[in-house]
Short mmCIF file of C-alpha atoms in Angstrom, two decimals:
data_model
loop_
_atom_site.label_atom_id
_atom_site.label_comp_id
_atom_site.label_asym_id
_atom_site.label_seq_id
_atom_site.Cartn_x
_atom_site.Cartn_y
_atom_site.Cartn_z
CA MET A 10 2.40 10.28 -18.42
CA ILE A 11 5.86 8.71 -18.66
CA GLN A 12 6.19 6.19 -21.48
CA ASP A 13 9.12 3.81 -21.20
CA ASN A 14 10.22 0.30 -22.03
CA ARG A 15 11.14 -0.83 -18.53
CA SER A 16 9.90 -4.20 -17.33
CA VAL A 17 7.40 -4.22 -14.48
CA GLU A 18 6.37 -7.36 -12.62
CA VAL A 19 3.31 -7.21 -10.39
CA SER A 20 2.40 -9.78 -7.77
CA ILE A 21 -1.16 -9.63 -6.41
CA ALA A 22 -2.25 -11.55 -3.31
CA ALA A 23 -5.82 -12.67 -3.99
CA HIS A 24 -7.54 -15.08 -1.61
CA TYR A 25 -10.46 -16.35 -3.69
CA VAL A 26 -13.77 -15.06 -2.38
CA PRO A 27 -16.33 -14.61 -5.18
CA GLN A 28 -17.68 -11.39 -3.65
CA ARG A 29 -14.18 -9.85 -3.80
CA VAL A 30 -13.50 -10.55 -7.47
CA GLN A 31 -14.88 -7.12 -8.37
CA PHE A 32 -12.03 -5.51 -6.44
CA LEU A 33 -9.38 -7.58 -8.20
CA ALA A 34 -10.95 -6.66 -11.54
CA ARG A 35 -10.57 -2.96 -10.69
CA ALA A 36 -6.95 -3.47 -9.67
CA LEU A 37 -6.21 -5.24 -12.95
CA ASP A 38 -7.99 -2.56 -14.95
CA ALA A 39 -5.73 0.10 -13.42
CA ILE A 40 -2.62 -1.95 -14.26
CA ASN A 41 -3.83 -2.36 -17.83
CA GLN A 42 -3.67 1.41 -18.21
CA TRP A 43 -0.01 1.66 -17.21
CA GLN A 44 2.23 3.19 -19.86
CA GLN A 45 5.07 0.70 -19.37
CA SER A 46 5.23 -1.65 -22.34
CA ASP A 47 6.45 -4.82 -20.59
CA VAL A 48 4.13 -5.79 -17.72
CA THR A 49 3.82 -9.26 -16.18
CA ILE A 50 1.08 -9.92 -13.62
CA SER A 51 1.22 -12.86 -11.23
CA ILE A 52 -2.00 -13.43 -9.29
CA VAL A 53 -1.19 -15.49 -6.20
CA THR A 54 -4.26 -17.33 -4.97
CA ASN A 55 -5.40 -20.21 -2.81
CA ASP A 56 -7.79 -21.50 -5.49
CA LEU A 57 -7.23 -21.57 -9.26
CA ALA A 58 -11.00 -21.35 -9.71
CA LEU A 59 -10.34 -17.63 -9.50
CA ALA A 60 -8.95 -17.75 -13.05
CA GLU A 61 -12.30 -18.99 -14.34
CA ASP A 62 -14.50 -16.58 -12.42
CA PRO A 63 -16.81 -14.73 -14.86
CA GLY A 64 -16.09 -11.47 -13.07
CA LEU A 65 -12.55 -11.48 -14.49
CA ALA A 66 -13.35 -12.53 -18.05
CA ASP A 67 -13.52 -9.04 -19.57
CA ILE A 68 -10.43 -7.61 -17.89
CA LEU A 69 -8.32 -10.72 -18.58
CA GLY A 70 -9.24 -10.40 -22.24
CA ALA A 71 -8.32 -6.71 -22.22
CA LEU A 72 -4.98 -7.42 -20.56
CA ARG A 73 -4.05 -10.04 -23.12
CA HIS A 74 -5.18 -7.74 -25.93
CA ASN A 75 -2.60 -5.24 -24.64
CA ASP A 76 0.09 -7.94 -24.52
CA ARG A 77 0.14 -8.09 -20.72
CA THR A 78 1.27 -11.45 -19.38
CA VAL A 79 -1.10 -12.85 -16.73
CA ILE A 80 -0.16 -15.86 -14.57
CA PHE A 81 -2.25 -17.51 -11.86
CA ASP A 82 -0.02 -19.00 -9.17
CA LYS A 83 -1.56 -21.30 -6.56
CA ALA A 84 0.06 -21.10 -3.16
CA HIS A 85 0.28 -24.34 -1.19
CA GLY A 86 1.47 -25.60 2.17
CA LEU A 87 0.48 -22.41 3.98
CA GLU A 88 0.41 -22.60 7.77
CA HIS A 89 -2.11 -19.75 7.86
CA PRO A 90 -4.28 -18.18 5.11
CA TRP A 91 -2.59 -14.82 5.65
CA HIS A 92 0.73 -16.37 4.63
CA LEU A 93 -0.58 -16.02 1.09
CA THR A 94 0.71 -12.45 1.31
CA TRP A 95 4.27 -13.80 1.68
CA TRP A 96 4.21 -16.21 -1.25
CA HIS A 97 5.60 -13.64 -3.68
CA LYS A 98 8.92 -13.43 -1.79
CA GLN A 99 10.09 -16.56 -3.62
CA ARG A 100 9.43 -14.95 -6.96
CA LEU A 101 11.00 -11.67 -5.83
CA ARG A 102 14.30 -13.48 -5.24
CA GLN A 103 14.18 -14.95 -8.75
CA TRP A 104 13.18 -11.61 -10.26
CA THR A 105 16.07 -9.81 -8.54
CA GLU A 106 18.60 -12.14 -10.16
CA GLN A 107 17.17 -11.49 -13.64
CA ALA A 108 15.99 -7.87 -13.52
CA GLY A 109 17.64 -4.90 -15.14
CA ASP A 110 18.59 -1.86 -13.09
CA GLY A 111 15.54 0.14 -14.18
CA ASP A 112 13.00 -2.65 -13.86
CA LEU A 113 10.37 -2.61 -11.10
CA PHE A 114 8.69 -5.20 -8.88
CA CYS A 115 5.31 -4.24 -7.44
CA TYR A 116 3.34 -6.11 -4.79
CA ILE A 117 -0.26 -5.27 -3.91
CA GLU A 118 -3.23 -6.85 -2.23
CA ASP A 119 -6.16 -7.53 -4.53
CA ASP A 120 -8.24 -4.50 -3.52
CA ILE A 121 -5.68 -1.79 -4.30
CA THR A 122 -5.82 0.19 -7.54
CA VAL A 123 -2.56 1.82 -8.62
CA PRO A 124 -3.34 4.24 -11.47
CA PRO A 125 -0.80 5.03 -14.21
CA ALA A 126 0.01 8.42 -12.70
CA ALA A 127 0.99 6.76 -9.41
CA LEU A 128 3.55 4.44 -10.98
CA ASP A 129 4.87 7.28 -13.15
CA TYR A 130 5.27 9.45 -10.04
CA PHE A 131 7.27 6.67 -8.35
CA VAL A 132 9.59 6.43 -11.35
CA GLN A 133 9.96 10.21 -11.55
CA TYR A 134 11.18 10.68 -7.98
CA LEU A 135 12.88 7.35 -7.24
CA ASP A 136 16.47 8.33 -8.03
CA ALA A 137 16.27 11.59 -6.08
CA ALA A 138 14.69 9.77 -3.13
CA LYS A 139 17.33 7.06 -3.07
CA GLN A 140 20.06 9.70 -2.80
CA LEU A 141 18.54 10.69 0.57
CA GLY A 142 17.88 7.12 1.67
CA VAL A 143 14.11 7.36 1.33
CA ILE A 144 11.50 5.79 -0.97
CA PRO A 145 8.54 7.45 -2.71
CA GLY A 146 5.38 6.13 -1.12
CA PHE A 147 1.63 6.12 -1.56
CA LEU A 148 -1.43 6.95 0.53
CA ARG A 149 -4.49 4.71 0.52
CA TYR A 150 -7.84 6.43 0.28
CA GLU A 151 -11.51 5.55 0.13
CA ILE A 152 -14.64 7.35 -1.04
CA ASP A 153 -17.21 7.59 1.74
CA ALA A 154 -20.99 7.84 1.54
CA ASN A 155 -20.73 11.63 1.26
CA ASP A 156 -18.31 11.38 -1.69
CA ARG A 157 -15.38 12.57 0.43
CA THR A 158 -11.83 11.27 -0.05
CA ILE A 159 -10.96 9.59 3.24
CA SER A 160 -7.58 8.31 4.45
CA THR A 161 -7.73 4.59 5.11
CA ASP A 162 -4.77 4.42 7.47
CA PHE A 163 -4.25 7.68 9.39
CA ARG A 164 -5.73 7.49 12.89
CA ALA A 165 -4.55 11.01 13.78
CA HIS A 166 -3.37 14.14 12.00
CA GLN A 167 0.39 14.11 11.52
CA ILE A 168 1.84 17.41 12.68
CA VAL A 169 4.60 18.50 10.28
CA GLU A 170 7.25 21.06 11.16
CA ASP A 171 8.92 23.00 8.36
CA SER A 172 12.19 21.25 9.22
CA GLN A 173 10.56 17.88 8.50
CA ILE A 174 9.81 18.71 4.86
CA ILE A 175 12.39 17.50 2.36
CA ASN A 176 12.83 18.54 -1.25
CA LEU A 177 13.07 16.04 -4.07
CA SER A 178 13.54 17.48 -7.55
CA GLY A 179 11.69 20.66 -6.59
CA THR A 180 8.75 18.95 -4.86
CA SER A 181 8.10 18.91 -1.11
CA PHE A 182 7.87 15.51 0.60
CA VAL A 183 6.94 14.38 4.11
CA ALA A 184 7.97 11.12 5.80
CA SER A 185 4.73 9.41 6.75
CA GLU A 186 3.94 8.20 10.28
CA TYR A 187 1.29 5.91 8.74
CA PRO A 188 3.19 4.50 5.75
CA TYR A 189 1.25 1.25 5.16
CA TRP A 190 -0.70 1.08 1.89
CA ALA A 191 -0.99 -2.72 1.34
CA GLY A 192 1.78 -2.84 -1.23
CA PHE A 193 5.31 -1.85 -2.20
CA VAL A 194 7.32 -0.99 -5.31
CA LEU A 195 11.04 -1.76 -5.56
CA ASP A 196 13.69 -1.49 -8.24
CA LYS A 197 16.51 -4.04 -8.48
CA ALA A 198 18.82 -2.27 -6.02
CA LEU A 199 16.07 -1.79 -3.43
CA ALA A 200 14.95 -5.40 -3.87
CA GLU A 201 18.49 -6.62 -3.21
CA GLU A 202 18.64 -4.48 -0.08
CA TYR A 203 15.26 -5.79 1.04
CA LEU A 204 16.21 -9.43 0.57
CA ARG A 205 19.33 -8.89 2.70
CA SER A 206 17.27 -7.30 5.47
CA PRO A 207 15.41 -9.06 8.31
CA TRP A 208 12.14 -7.81 6.84
CA ALA A 209 12.18 -10.32 3.96
CA ASP A 210 11.71 -13.33 6.26
CA ILE A 211 8.34 -13.88 7.90
CA ASP A 212 9.77 -14.88 11.28
CA SER A 213 12.50 -12.26 11.56
CA ALA A 214 10.11 -9.56 10.34
CA ASP A 215 7.69 -10.47 13.11
CA ALA A 216 10.50 -10.14 15.64
CA GLN A 217 11.21 -6.51 14.73
CA PRO A 218 10.00 -3.91 17.28
CA GLN A 219 7.83 -2.08 14.73
CA SER A 220 5.89 -5.30 14.11
CA SER A 221 4.34 -5.41 17.58
CA GLY A 222 0.56 -5.43 17.19
CA HIS A 223 0.71 -5.85 13.40
CA THR A 224 -0.16 -8.92 11.36
CA CYS A 225 2.10 -10.73 8.92
CA ARG A 226 0.01 -9.21 6.09
CA VAL A 227 1.10 -5.73 7.13
CA GLN A 228 4.70 -6.77 7.69
CA SER A 229 4.88 -8.27 4.20
CA ALA A 230 3.74 -5.05 2.56
CA TRP A 231 6.09 -2.84 4.58
CA ALA A 232 9.18 -4.15 2.75
CA LEU A 233 11.89 -1.53 3.48
CA THR A 234 9.59 0.89 5.31
CA TYR A 235 11.41 0.55 8.64
CA HIS A 236 14.82 -0.65 7.44
CA SER A 237 17.69 1.86 7.59
CA VAL A 238 15.37 4.80 8.31
CA PRO A 239 17.21 8.14 8.11
CA PRO A 240 17.69 9.91 11.46
CA SER A 241 14.69 11.84 12.83
CA MET A 242 12.28 10.33 10.31
CA PRO A 243 9.34 8.11 11.37
CA SER A 244 9.72 5.85 8.35
CA ARG A 245 11.61 5.56 5.10
CA ILE A 246 8.43 6.23 3.07
CA VAL A 247 7.91 9.80 1.90
CA VAL A 248 4.92 11.29 0.08
CA PRO A 249 4.63 14.53 -1.92
CA VAL A 250 2.64 17.49 -0.61
CA ASP A 251 1.74 20.98 -1.81
CA ALA A 252 2.35 24.27 0.03
CA SER A 253 -0.69 23.58 2.25
CA LEU A 254 0.58 20.08 3.13
CA GLN A 255 -2.15 18.44 1.07
CA PRO A 256 -0.96 15.17 -0.51
CA LEU A 257 -0.53 15.38 -4.27
CA GLU A 258 -2.92 13.42 -6.44
CA ALA A 259 -0.15 11.31 -7.94
CA CYS A 260 0.61 9.44 -4.69
CA ARG A 261 -2.96 8.30 -4.05
CA VAL A 262 -4.06 4.67 -4.44
CA TRP A 263 -7.68 3.57 -3.98
CA HIS A 264 -8.73 0.94 -1.45
CA THR A 265 -11.77 -0.08 -3.46
CA PRO A 266 -13.96 -1.80 -0.82
CA ASN A 267 -14.39 1.56 0.97
CA ASN A 268 -15.05 -0.40 4.16
CA TYR A 269 -12.88 1.50 6.63
CA SER A 270 -14.70 4.76 6.03
CA ALA A 271 -18.02 2.92 6.36
CA THR A 272 -17.29 1.14 9.66
CA ARG A 273 -14.82 3.69 11.15
CA LEU A 274 -13.59 0.96 13.50
CA HIS A 275 -10.58 1.64 15.75
CA GLY A 276 -10.25 5.18 14.40
CA PHE A 277 -9.46 4.18 10.82
CA GLY A 278 -11.24 5.82 7.91
CA THR A 279 -12.11 8.99 9.80
CA ILE A 280 -9.81 11.70 8.41
CA THR A 281 -10.12 13.32 5.00
CA LEU A 282 -6.99 12.71 2.96
CA GLU A 283 -6.46 16.44 2.46
CA ARG A 284 -6.03 16.93 6.22
CA VAL A 285 -3.77 14.04 7.21
CA PHE A 286 -0.82 16.45 7.45
CA MET A 287 -1.18 19.67 9.44
CA PRO A 288 1.23 22.41 10.54
CA PRO A 289 1.88 22.76 14.28
CA GLY A 290 -0.50 24.95 16.26
CA LEU A 291 -3.80 25.00 18.07
CA PRO A 292 -5.94 23.76 15.14
CA ALA A 293 -3.86 20.59 14.81
CA ASN A 294 -3.73 20.00 18.57
CA TYR A 295 -7.48 20.52 18.90
CA ALA A 296 -8.22 18.24 15.95
CA ASN A 297 -6.16 15.41 17.43
CA LEU A 298 -7.67 15.94 20.89
CA ARG A 299 -11.17 15.63 19.44
CA ARG A 300 -10.15 12.51 17.54
CA THR A 301 -8.67 10.86 20.64
CA ALA A 302 -11.84 11.61 22.61
CA ALA A 303 -14.03 10.21 19.83
CA GLN A 304 -11.97 7.01 19.63
CA LEU A 305 -12.14 6.53 23.40
CA GLY A 306 -15.89 7.07 23.28
CA GLN A 307 -16.28 4.55 20.49
CA ARG A 308 -14.31 1.90 22.39
CA LEU A 309 -16.37 2.56 25.53
CA MET A 310 -19.63 2.12 23.61
CA GLN A 311 -18.35 -1.13 22.10
CA LYS A 312 -17.48 -2.50 25.54
CA LEU A 313 -20.86 -1.48 26.94
CA ALA A 314 -22.60 -3.14 24.00
CA LYS A 315 -20.76 -6.39 24.75
CA VAL A 316 -21.72 -6.19 28.42
CA PHE A 317 -25.43 -5.67 27.72
CA SER A 318 -25.51 -8.34 25.03
CA SER A 319 -23.95 -11.02 27.25
#
């Protein structure tokens, strides 16, 4: 693991629901294991009762024991509960004015665990990625009932041509067609670029063509995902893969509720993480054809269920 003295600020959007506190506790536990020495955590919530919830007592004590700064910030005046996920933009502007060049700002929703290796991986490849106009990204996963590692966000296998693989410091990377992971990490330069872009404002972000059909929660976490995307790439977010196109362990972040893989609604949570990327050919085409047929069948059954229940 990389040990350094850079400053890292983390903003966590946490709408207070007592049953969800366990997920926030796991997210905080992962942050407490980071190797960076200067870590500030701001938990943005609708209700400061979250700070007193017994489910956080142990991890808050552990964070303070490790000299992590923890702040609970109550959002107010929200037009919609989901606007909680945009509250951190105010702090991001302040942070950008004060941050050093190597410092990092991380935003996550309260059910995402970012292990130390994931942040270290981001730091390791950031400079090389920026030279090509891309950003190291992450893939959300869940653990299903059969103990399989399932992609939370891929609804189809992404077919990857050899020409679409880029090299960063000796490691192969692929630009993801499903880049959302409910968070972002930016250094000072990327944060400045983001704040100049239309994606940093809730209204202008919603007006962008990529936002069609997506909620403000998703748009907030995209950050620079679709801003100044290099030619022929589906997004600015790239993830590392091995020779078989399997995503490397370092880029994986856990969506702790494991609910997508349990419900499998709308085609989410149905593909093992190891098979989200596939080379072109009949196996990939057949796999996607089967997936499309299964999703159509599921939607048909849902419509029939509504008809017979009415």
